[in-house]
Amino acid sequence: MNVEAVIVSACVGAAFGWLVRRWIAAARRRRDGSCAGGCGCADKVGKGR
Amino acid sequence: MSPEPEPLVALVGNPNTGKSTLFNALTGLRQRVGNYPGVTVARKSGQCDLGPAGRVELVDLPGLYSLAAASPDEQVVVDALTGRISGDRRPDAVLLVVDATNLLRNLFLASQVAELGVPMAVVLNQADVAREQGLRIDVGLLSRRLGGVPVVLASAWKGEGVSEVRRAIAQALADRRLAVRATWPAPVAAALDEVTAALRSDLGVEPTAAEAQRTLFDAAGSTAVRFGWTGPRRDLVLRSARDKVRRGGYNPFAAEPLAHYAHLRVLLEGVVEEGGAARSASAAVDRLLLHRLLGPVLFAAIMLGLFASVFWLAKFPMGWIQDGVDLLRGYIAPKFAATPMLQSLVADGVISGVGAFLSFLPQILILFLFVGILEDSGYMARAAFIMDRLFSWCGLSGKSFVPLLSGFACAIPGLLSTRTIEDPKARLATAFAVPFMSCSARFPVYALMCSAFIGPVYGSGWESAAMVGMHCVGLLFAVPVAFILTRFVLRVRPQPFVLELPRYQLPKPRDVLWRMWQNAAEFVSKAGTVIFAITVIVWALSYFPRDPAVADRARTAEPSLTGEALERRVQAAYVEQSWMGRFGKAVQPVFDPCGFDWKITVGVLASFPAREVIVSTLGVTYSLGEGAEADSGQLRTAMQSARWQEGPRAGSPIFSLAAVLALMVFFALCSQCGATVATLAQETGGWKWAFASFATMTVLAWLAATGVYQAVIRFAPPA
Ligand SMILES: Nc1nc2c(ncn2[C@@H]2O[C@H](COP(=O)(O)OP(=O)(O)O)[C@@H](O)[C@H]2O)c(=O)[nH]1
């Protein structure tokens, strides 16, 4: 295995891991009844208007 | 120390209602400023002379919109009102300060405070502004509806009505009347009983109704933490209570505002009467803009003009971004010449993919500038009204149109705002229709297709027309889907609904720019995070495996080719036999009737988690096919010159008018957004409806794209 291949697989692995972590965090936020984007729009729905 | 302390009265209200001004008017110079223990929230108190009724101590609590305790300020208010601050007494009465020009929103807090069971008096402040706006408020009626709680009009700023406020405080302390409370739907009431019982048995405290509500309704759970109620047992109780609410057809986090607003609507019925010049001017404009026939026509014209100007204004900055991306690519690629794999990752993957996506930033900026202006001026509420009139026959209640309209920005807030619909069946039908609305993530897809294929060939008029058309496609399909759902599947009973139309006003530049900035920031951060990560993965799947035999075969297959043309052929051969290429080619027959080649197929499949990914995916696959040394990563030119390599269509352009229209229609209808599907599952309490929505939309998208493609290649003249 050369250095280049190691760097490339590290990049791809990091991207994949980051996406998975993000999806898990989003699922948790949804379970709390808020917006998975973390933008707080769920709270505005109740309060504003 | 006096044996009998002065009664304590707490001032509560939304920020900016004039609470501090009123506090100063009531207390004069007899003020003390301290701190609440443990937090950096100022405690302002002072003495107020009520005349013959004696003196009271007045404490000015931080301004807040809701008792849902998220910030330390809000927690202080909840604690102070329930008497749980050490060294502080529980207030003997609450003086609620309300903005008289916005009763519904301001009284939301009043409705929550009523749950505390503390005597209350209400001040409708800023009476001068209300008068200017031509509002007439029936104070006596409001007081009776609230259960005899004293209500007074005042203008703290002008010093009007301050002595009436003093009398109201005295009366509240003497009569000790409690405001009428909202009624909870049965499943919510049962859940509240469950929480109260658990608090009592677990902690030995007797929670007030308000505290039980805060424990149940607040996701952040600070009230439970305040009681020292933590751990698995609490989670178990709360989950079971919230499930009870959910099974009763309510969203546990929306049931509270729903009940309060329902209560307030009844309470405020006929209390406020509007009149005056501003109203009649608005009404005159509305006679034109809401005209039965002219209204929809003007609406369509406004949208057409909006998209035309977006394209026209964005043309140049978009070109600059693309040139900048090319420049960057030309500068960076040679630095990695020694490591071709890394070079391809950086140039073909990251720069081409993210660059293709980012080049639509100017269009997003301009789009949200215009949308912000329309919204702030009060026109968007009229758009909901027009939509309501056009489509109410299909069974969606008027209340559905606010979620549908927010669905045009993003389906997720649209889905969350369906929580405001009381009837569970109507809510479900609306949630099903929301993802059909053309959200802003579809915009880059349409923009890419329109600016690369429709604009250059048919002119900018058709470009905008195609854009407006695409925004209508979703709506046109949502209507029959909703009709079938409401009429035959769910059997929703239609509900009367009155939409409140805000008065027209000049858009406030600060609000408009803020909204534009927020959307741009979100777009850029998406490019730097999700799009970036997915691009890296798509690149890897389209780059590997790299078998040198593939290159040899490509060279021997076409011995006449040399130099750059040969290199391009080799790169294309690599992409075709990559994992992505093989997968795309295997699935392509499914999309063949829609006129999609395997690269589009790859784009379509890769964009199931998020539809805008297709832009960066096409950027990567087309750039890889060109080779990293190609001087331009411009997706548009690469796509314009793409030709079918084999099969009956060999030699003809892949992106024909038929294929471009089919692709856009597919993206208009397909359910390509993981977050939306997951939110739908969350909001409907299970995966059944989420899956039904996904399947319906995907099948409809395929059928419509096939129909469009087949119709256009048969009946339209070749361009
Ligand atoms: N026109 C008018 N303005 C008021 C009135 N009461 C307060 N204001 C203004 O509203 C703004 C907010 O007042 P402030 O007392 O700081 O509000 P608080 O955030 O609720 O404490 C200030 O600019 C006040 O001058 C009123 O009765 N009429």
CSV table of C-alpha atoms in Angstrom, one decimal, chain A residues 27-45:
chain,number,residue,atom,x,y,z
A,27,ALA,CA,-32.6,11.0,13.9
A,28,ARG,CA,-32.1,11.8,17.6
A,29,ARG,CA,-33.1,15.4,17.1
A,30,ARG,CA,-36.2,14.3,15.2
A,31,ARG,CA,-37.2,12.0,18.1
A,32,ASP,CA,-37.1,15.1,20.4
A,33,GLY,CA,-39.7,16.7,18.2
A,34,SER,CA,-37.4,19.3,16.7
A,35,CYS,CA,-36.1,19.9,13.2
A,36,ALA,CA,-33.4,17.5,12.1
A,37,GLY,CA,-31.6,20.4,10.4
A,38,GLY,CA,-31.1,22.0,13.8
A,39,CYS,CA,-32.5,25.2,12.5
A,40,GLY,CA,-35.1,25.5,15.2
A,41,CYS,CA,-37.9,25.8,12.8
A,42,ALA,CA,-39.9,23.4,14.9
A,43,ASP,CA,-39.9,25.8,17.8
A,44,LYS,CA,-41.0,28.7,15.6
A,45,VAL,CA,-43.9,26.7,14.4
